[in-house]
Amino acid sequence: MYLALQIQMLACWPQIESAEPTQDGGRLIVSKRHGVDILLCDMLEKTCPLPAVHAAWVGSGLLNIAAWLTWSRICHGAIAPDTILIDPTTHSVRLMAGWCFSTPFGHRPQILPSRTLDLLPTLASAGEVVDASVDLHLIRQTLREGLGDPAGSRLSSGLVPQPLADGVNRPRCAYGI
């Protein structure tokens, strides 16, 4: 079962072509792009707000990825428009960047991007650990940004269909956020 799930999710992860050490002790990773992949942040510069139907398929792809991360007990910690590649021709969504921030559930992250800490400042507190709620919160924020309403205050006024507004603003999940 694990192998089947791993094969199914393979298209959602970066396929590394090369990894080189840098002088500062880091690594430069080059990953393969597919089809007409585009960073979500680049798409949003041209097309924001996203039509609700497009935000829904991006959200669906991200929730599939979040389900796998939850099953694997890994918090990505950096889901954002600049870490997501989309292929509008196939409606595929890949989480391509930010993996250096990933942390096993129940552990304290060593480092997180400023966006994550701005959205979830309690993660900067001593003793705080990560779980699936972190990535779910980042996905909802990414969708609010894509819909042109980062605060989510206008979504329920008919800007998008009510089920999408409810999912982005008031999710029903076991993690309570």
Coordinates of N, CA and C in Angstrom, one line a residue:
M1 N 0.8 -1.2 0.0 CA 0.0 0.0 0.0 C 0.9 1.3 0.0
Y2 N 1.9 1.3 0.8 CA 2.8 2.4 0.9 C 3.4 2.7 -0.5
L3 N 3.9 1.7 -1.2 CA 4.5 1.8 -2.5 C 3.5 2.4 -3.5
A4 N 2.3 2.0 -3.5 CA 1.3 2.5 -4.4 C 1.0 4.0 -4.1
L5 N 0.9 4.3 -2.9 CA 0.7 5.8 -2.5 C 1.9 6.6 -2.9
Q6 N 3.1 6.1 -2.7 CA 4.3 6.8 -3.1 C 4.4 7.0 -4.6
I7 N 4.0 6.0 -5.4 CA 4.0 6.1 -6.8 C 3.0 7.2 -7.3
Q8 N 1.8 7.1 -6.7 CA 0.7 8.1 -7.0 C 1.2 9.5 -6.7
M9 N 1.9 9.7 -5.6 CA 2.2 11.1 -5.2 C 3.5 11.6 -5.9
L10 N 4.2 10.7 -6.6 CA 5.5 11.1 -7.2 C 5.4 12.4 -8.0
A11 N 4.3 12.5 -8.7 CA 4.2 13.7 -9.6 C 4.1 15.0 -8.8
C12 N 3.8 14.9 -7.5 CA 3.6 16.1 -6.7 C 4.9 16.6 -6.1
W13 N 6.0 15.9 -6.2 CA 7.2 16.2 -5.6 C 8.3 16.7 -6.6
P14 N 9.3 17.4 -6.1 CA 10.4 17.8 -7.1 C 11.1 16.5 -7.5
Q15 N 11.5 16.5 -8.8 CA 12.4 15.5 -9.3 C 13.8 16.1 -9.4
I16 N 14.7 15.8 -8.6 CA 16.0 16.5 -8.5 C 16.9 16.0 -9.6
E17 N 17.4 17.0 -10.4 CA 18.3 16.7 -11.5 C 19.7 16.7 -11.0
S18 N 20.0 17.7 -10.1 CA 21.4 17.8 -9.5 C 21.3 18.5 -8.2
A19 N 22.3 18.2 -7.3 CA 22.4 18.9 -6.1 C 23.9 19.2 -5.8
E20 N 24.3 20.4 -5.7 CA 25.7 20.8 -5.5 C 25.9 21.5 -4.2
P21 N 26.9 21.3 -3.5 CA 27.2 22.0 -2.3 C 27.6 23.5 -2.6
T22 N 27.2 24.4 -1.8 CA 27.6 25.8 -2.0 C 28.7 26.2 -1.0
Q23 N 29.4 27.3 -1.2 CA 30.5 27.7 -0.4 C 30.1 28.0 1.1
D24 N 28.8 28.4 1.2 CA 28.4 28.7 2.6 C 27.8 27.5 3.4
G25 N 28.0 26.3 2.8 CA 27.5 25.1 3.5 C 26.1 24.7 3.1
G26 N 25.5 25.4 2.3 CA 24.1 25.0 1.8 C 24.2 24.1 0.6
R27 N 23.1 23.9 -0.1 CA 23.1 23.1 -1.3 C 22.2 23.9 -2.3
L28 N 22.7 23.8 -3.6 CA 21.9 24.3 -4.7 C 21.3 23.1 -5.4
I29 N 20.0 23.1 -5.4 CA 19.2 21.9 -5.9 C 18.5 22.4 -7.2
V30 N 18.7 21.6 -8.3 CA 18.1 21.9 -9.5 C 17.1 20.8 -9.7
S31 N 15.8 21.2 -9.9 CA 14.8 20.2 -10.1 C 14.1 20.3 -11.5
K32 N 13.6 19.3 -12.0 CA 13.0 19.2 -13.3 C 11.6 19.8 -13.3
R33 N 11.3 20.6 -14.4 CA 10.0 21.1 -14.5 C 9.3 20.3 -15.6
H34 N 8.0 20.3 -15.5 CA 7.2 19.5 -16.5 C 6.2 20.4 -17.3
G35 N 6.0 20.0 -18.5 CA 5.0 20.7 -19.3 C 5.1 22.2 -19.2
V36 N 4.1 22.9 -18.9 CA 4.1 24.3 -18.8 C 4.0 24.8 -17.4
D37 N 4.7 24.1 -16.5 CA 4.7 24.5 -15.1 C 5.0 26.0 -14.9
I38 N 4.3 26.6 -14.0 CA 4.5 28.0 -13.6 C 4.4 28.1 -12.1
L39 N 5.2 28.9 -11.5 CA 5.1 29.2 -10.1 C 3.7 29.9 -9.9
L40 N 3.0 29.5 -8.8 CA 1.7 30.1 -8.5 C 1.9 31.6 -8.3
C41 N 3.0 32.0 -7.7 CA 3.2 33.5 -7.5 C 3.3 34.2 -8.8
D42 N 3.9 33.6 -9.8 CA 4.0 34.3 -11.1 C 2.6 34.3 -11.8
M43 N 1.8 33.3 -11.6 CA 0.5 33.3 -12.2 C -0.4 34.4 -11.5
L44 N -0.2 34.5 -10.2 CA -1.0 35.5 -9.5 C -0.6 36.9 -9.8
E45 N 0.6 37.1 -10.3 CA 1.0 38.5 -10.8 C 0.2 38.9 -12.0
K46 N -0.1 37.9 -12.8 CA -0.9 38.2 -14.1 C -2.4 38.0 -13.9
T47 N -2.8 37.0 -13.0 CA -4.2 36.7 -12.9 C -4.6 36.6 -11.5
C48 N -4.8 37.7 -10.9 CA -5.3 37.7 -9.5 C -6.4 38.7 -9.4
P49 N -7.5 38.3 -8.9 CA -7.8 37.1 -8.3 C -8.0 36.0 -9.3
L50 N -7.7 34.7 -8.8 CA -8.0 33.6 -9.6 C -9.5 33.4 -9.7
P51 N -10.0 32.9 -10.8 CA -11.4 32.5 -10.8 C -11.6 31.4 -9.8
A52 N -12.8 31.4 -9.2 CA -13.0 30.4 -8.1 C -12.8 29.0 -8.5
V53 N -13.1 28.6 -9.8 CA -12.9 27.2 -10.2 C -11.4 26.9 -10.2
H54 N -10.6 27.8 -10.6 CA -9.1 27.6 -10.6 C -8.6 27.5 -9.2
A55 N -9.1 28.4 -8.3 CA -8.6 28.3 -6.9 C -9.1 26.9 -6.3
A56 N -10.2 26.4 -6.7 CA -10.7 25.2 -6.2 C -9.8 24.0 -6.6
W57 N -9.3 24.0 -7.9 CA -8.5 22.9 -8.3 C -7.1 23.0 -7.7
V58 N -6.6 24.2 -7.5 CA -5.3 24.4 -6.8 C -5.5 23.9 -5.4
G59 N -6.6 24.3 -4.7 CA -6.8 23.9 -3.4 C -6.9 22.4 -3.3
S60 N -7.6 21.8 -4.2 CA -7.8 20.3 -4.2 C -6.4 19.6 -4.3
G61 N -5.6 20.1 -5.2 CA -4.2 19.5 -5.3 C -3.4 19.7 -4.1
L62 N -3.5 20.9 -3.5 CA -2.8 21.1 -2.2 C -3.3 20.2 -1.1
L63 N -4.6 20.0 -1.0 CA -5.1 19.2 0.0 C -4.7 17.7 -0.1
N64 N -4.6 17.3 -1.4 CA -4.1 15.9 -1.7 C -2.6 15.8 -1.1
I65 N -1.8 16.8 -1.4 CA -0.5 16.9 -0.9 C -0.5 16.9 0.6
A66 N -1.3 17.7 1.2 CA -1.4 17.8 2.7 C -1.8 16.5 3.3
A67 N -2.7 15.7 2.6 CA -3.1 14.4 3.1 C -1.9 13.5 3.1
W68 N -1.1 13.5 2.1 CA 0.1 12.7 2.1 C 1.1 13.1 3.2
L69 N 1.3 14.4 3.3 CA 2.2 14.9 4.4 C 1.7 14.5 5.7
T70 N 0.4 14.5 6.0 CA -0.2 14.1 7.2 C 0.1 12.6 7.5
W71 N -0.2 11.8 6.4 CA 0.0 10.4 6.5 C 1.5 10.1 6.8
S72 N 2.4 10.9 6.2 CA 3.8 10.7 6.5 C 4.3 11.3 7.8
R73 N 3.4 12.1 8.4 CA 3.7 12.8 9.7 C 4.9 13.8 9.5
I74 N 4.7 14.6 8.4 CA 5.7 15.6 8.0 C 5.0 16.9 7.9
C75 N 5.5 18.0 8.5 CA 5.0 19.3 8.3 C 5.9 20.0 7.3
H76 N 5.4 20.5 6.1 CA 6.3 21.2 5.1 C 6.7 22.5 5.7
G77 N 5.7 23.3 6.2 CA 6.1 24.5 6.9 C 6.3 25.7 6.0
A78 N 6.2 25.6 4.7 CA 6.5 26.7 3.8 C 5.6 26.7 2.6
I79 N 4.4 26.2 2.7 CA 3.5 26.2 1.6 C 3.0 27.7 1.3
A80 N 3.3 28.1 0.1 CA 3.1 29.5 -0.3 C 3.0 29.6 -1.8
P81 N 2.6 30.7 -2.4 CA 2.5 30.8 -3.8 C 3.9 30.7 -4.5
D82 N 5.0 31.0 -3.7 CA 6.3 30.8 -4.3 C 7.0 29.5 -4.1
T83 N 6.2 28.5 -3.6 CA 6.8 27.1 -3.4 C 5.9 26.1 -4.2
I84 N 4.9 26.6 -4.9 CA 3.9 25.8 -5.6 C 4.1 26.0 -7.1
L85 N 4.2 24.9 -7.8 CA 4.2 24.9 -9.3 C 2.8 24.3 -9.7
I86 N 2.2 25.0 -10.7 CA 1.0 24.5 -11.3 C 1.2 24.3 -12.8
D87 N 0.5 23.4 -13.3 CA 0.4 23.2 -14.8 C -1.0 23.4 -15.2
P88 N -1.4 24.6 -15.7 CA -2.8 24.9 -16.1 C -3.4 23.9 -17.1
T89 N -2.5 23.3 -17.9 CA -3.0 22.4 -19.0 C -3.4 21.1 -18.5
T90 N -2.8 20.6 -17.4 CA -3.2 19.3 -16.8 C -3.9 19.5 -15.4
H91 N -4.0 20.7 -14.9 CA -4.5 20.9 -13.6 C -3.7 20.2 -12.5
S92 N -2.4 20.1 -12.7 CA -1.6 19.5 -11.7 C -1.0 20.5 -10.8
V93 N -0.7 20.1 -9.6 CA -0.2 21.0 -8.5 C 1.0 20.3 -7.9
R94 N 2.1 20.9 -7.8 CA 3.3 20.3 -7.2 C 3.9 21.3 -6.2
L95 N 4.3 20.7 -5.1 CA 5.0 21.5 -4.0 C 6.5 21.3 -4.2
M96 N 7.1 22.3 -4.9 CA 8.4 22.2 -5.4 C 9.5 22.8 -4.5
A97 N 9.2 23.7 -3.7 CA 10.3 24.4 -2.9 C 9.9 24.4 -1.5
G98 N 10.8 24.9 -0.7 CA 10.6 25.0 0.8 C 10.8 23.8 1.6
W99 N 11.3 22.7 1.0 CA 11.5 21.4 1.7 C 12.5 21.5 2.8
C100 N 13.4 22.5 2.7 CA 14.4 22.7 3.8 C 13.7 23.0 5.1
F101 N 12.5 23.5 5.1 CA 11.8 23.8 6.3 C 11.0 22.7 6.9
S102 N 10.9 21.5 6.2 CA 10.1 20.4 6.7 C 10.6 19.9 8.0
T103 N 9.6 19.5 8.8 CA 9.9 19.0 10.2 C 8.9 17.9 10.5
P104 N 9.4 16.8 11.2 CA 8.5 15.7 11.6 C 7.5 16.3 12.6
F105 N 6.2 15.7 12.6 CA 5.2 16.1 13.5 C 5.8 15.9 14.9
G106 N 5.4 16.8 15.8 CA 5.7 16.6 17.2 C 7.1 17.2 17.6
H107 N 7.8 17.7 16.5 CA 9.1 18.3 16.8 C 9.1 19.8 16.6
R108 N 10.0 20.5 17.1 CA 10.1 21.9 17.0 C 10.9 22.2 15.7
P109 N 10.4 23.1 14.8 CA 11.2 23.4 13.6 C 12.4 24.1 14.0
Q110 N 13.5 23.8 13.2 CA 14.8 24.6 13.5 C 14.7 25.9 12.8
I111 N 14.0 26.0 11.7 CA 13.9 27.3 11.0 C 12.6 27.3 10.2
L112 N 12.0 28.5 10.1 CA 10.8 28.6 9.3 C 10.9 29.9 8.5
P113 N 10.2 30.0 7.3 CA 10.2 31.2 6.6 C 9.4 32.3 7.3
S114 N 9.8 33.6 7.0 CA 9.1 34.7 7.7 C 7.6 34.7 7.5
R115 N 7.1 34.3 6.3 CA 5.7 34.2 6.1 C 5.0 33.3 7.0
T116 N 5.6 32.1 7.3 CA 4.9 31.2 8.2 C 4.9 31.8 9.6
L117 N 6.0 32.4 10.0 CA 6.1 33.0 11.4 C 5.1 34.2 11.5
D118 N 4.9 34.9 10.4 CA 4.0 36.0 10.5 C 2.6 35.5 10.6
L119 N 2.2 34.4 10.0 CA 0.9 33.8 10.0 C 0.7 33.0 11.3
L120 N 1.7 32.4 11.8 CA 1.6 31.6 13.0 C 2.7 31.9 14.0
P121 N 2.6 33.1 14.6 CA 3.7 33.6 15.4 C 4.0 32.7 16.6
T122 N 3.1 31.9 17.1 CA 3.3 31.1 18.2 C 4.4 30.0 18.0
L123 N 4.6 29.7 16.7 CA 5.7 28.8 16.4 C 7.1 29.3 16.7
A124 N 7.2 30.5 17.0 CA 8.5 31.1 17.4 C 8.7 30.9 18.9
S125 N 7.6 30.5 19.6 CA 7.7 30.3 21.1 C 8.5 29.0 21.4
A126 N 9.2 29.1 22.5 CA 9.9 27.9 22.9 C 9.0 26.8 23.2
G127 N 9.3 25.6 22.8 CA 8.5 24.4 23.1 C 7.4 24.1 22.1
E128 N 7.1 25.0 21.2 CA 6.1 24.8 20.2 C 6.5 23.8 19.2
V129 N 5.6 22.8 18.8 CA 5.9 21.8 17.9 C 4.9 21.9 16.7
V130 N 5.2 21.2 15.6 CA 4.4 21.3 14.4 C 3.5 20.0 14.3
D131 N 2.4 20.2 13.6 CA 1.5 19.2 13.3 C 0.9 19.6 11.9
A132 N -0.1 18.8 11.5 CA -0.8 19.0 10.2 C -1.5 20.4 10.1
S133 N -1.8 21.0 11.3 CA -2.6 22.2 11.2 C -1.7 23.4 10.6
V134 N -0.4 23.3 10.7 CA 0.4 24.3 10.2 C 0.3 24.4 8.6
D135 N 0.4 23.2 8.0 CA 0.3 23.2 6.5 C -1.1 23.5 6.1
L136 N -2.1 23.1 6.8 CA -3.5 23.4 6.4 C -3.8 24.9 6.5
H137 N -3.2 25.5 7.5 CA -3.3 27.0 7.7 C -2.7 27.7 6.5
L138 N -1.5 27.2 6.1 CA -0.7 27.8 5.0 C -1.5 27.7 3.7
I139 N -2.1 26.5 3.5 CA -2.9 26.3 2.3 C -4.1 27.2 2.2
R140 N -4.8 27.4 3.3 CA -5.9 28.3 3.3 C -5.5 29.7 3.0
Q141 N -4.4 30.1 3.6 CA -3.9 31.5 3.4 C -3.5 31.7 1.9
T142 N -2.8 30.7 1.4 CA -2.4 30.7 -0.1 C -3.7 30.9 -0.9
L143 N -4.7 30.1 -0.6 CA -6.0 30.2 -1.4 C -6.6 31.6 -1.2
R144 N -6.6 32.1 0.0 CA -7.2 33.5 0.2 C -6.4 34.5 -0.6
E145 N -5.1 34.4 -0.7 CA -4.3 35.3 -1.5 C -4.6 35.1 -2.9
G146 N -4.7 33.9 -3.4 CA -5.0 33.6 -4.8 C -6.4 34.2 -5.2
L147 N -7.3 34.2 -4.3 CA -8.7 34.7 -4.5 C -8.7 36.2 -4.4
G148 N -7.6 36.8 -4.1 CA -7.5 38.3 -4.0 C -8.0 38.9 -2.7
D149 N -8.1 38.0 -1.6 CA -8.7 38.5 -0.4 C -7.8 37.9 0.8
P150 N -6.6 38.3 1.0 CA -5.7 37.7 2.0 C -6.3 37.6 3.4
A151 N -7.2 38.5 3.7 CA -7.8 38.5 5.1 C -9.0 37.5 5.1
G152 N -9.5 37.2 3.9 CA -10.7 36.4 3.9 C -12.0 37.0 4.3
S153 N -12.0 38.3 4.4 CA -13.1 39.1 4.9 C -14.2 39.3 3.9
R154 N -13.9 39.2 2.6 CA -14.9 39.5 1.6 C -15.4 38.2 0.9
L155 N -14.8 37.0 1.2 CA -15.1 35.8 0.5 C -16.5 35.4 0.7
S156 N -17.1 35.6 1.9 CA -18.5 35.2 2.1 C -19.5 36.1 1.6
S157 N -19.1 37.2 1.0 CA -20.1 38.2 0.4 C -20.4 37.9 -1.0
G158 N -20.2 36.6 -1.5 CA -20.6 36.3 -2.8 C -19.4 36.4 -3.8
L159 N -18.2 36.7 -3.3 CA -17.0 36.8 -4.2 C -16.7 35.4 -4.8
V160 N -16.9 34.4 -4.0 CA -16.8 33.0 -4.5 C -17.9 32.2 -4.0
P161 N -18.1 31.0 -4.6 CA -19.2 30.1 -4.1 C -19.1 29.9 -2.6
Q162 N -20.2 29.8 -1.9 CA -20.2 29.7 -0.4 C -19.4 28.5 0.1
P163 N -19.5 27.3 -0.6 CA -18.7 26.2 -0.1 C -17.2 26.4 -0.1
L164 N -16.7 27.1 -1.1 CA -15.3 27.5 -1.2 C -14.9 28.5 -0.1
A165 N -15.8 29.5 0.1 CA -15.5 30.5 1.1 C -15.5 29.8 2.5
D166 N -16.4 28.8 2.7 CA -16.4 28.1 4.0 C -15.2 27.3 4.2
G167 N -14.7 26.6 3.2 CA -13.5 25.8 3.3 C -12.3 26.6 3.5
V168 N -12.2 27.8 2.9 CA -11.0 28.6 3.1 C -11.0 29.4 4.4
N169 N -12.2 29.8 4.8 CA -12.3 30.6 6.0 C -12.7 29.8 7.3
R170 N -13.5 28.8 7.2 CA -13.9 28.0 8.4 C -13.8 26.6 8.1
P171 N -12.6 26.1 8.0 CA -12.4 24.6 7.7 C -12.9 23.7 8.8
R172 N -13.4 22.6 8.4 CA -13.8 21.6 9.3 C -12.7 20.5 9.4
C173 N -11.9 20.6 10.4 CA -10.8 19.7 10.5 C -10.5 19.4 11.9
A174 N -9.8 18.3 12.1 CA -9.6 17.8 13.5 C -8.6 18.7 14.3
Y175 N -7.9 19.6 13.6 CA -6.9 20.3 14.2 C -7.4 21.7 14.7
G176 N -8.6 22.0 14.4 CA -9.3 23.1 15.1 C -8.8 24.5 14.7
I177 N -8.1 24.7 13.6 CA -7.8 26.0 13.2 C -8.4 26.4 11.8

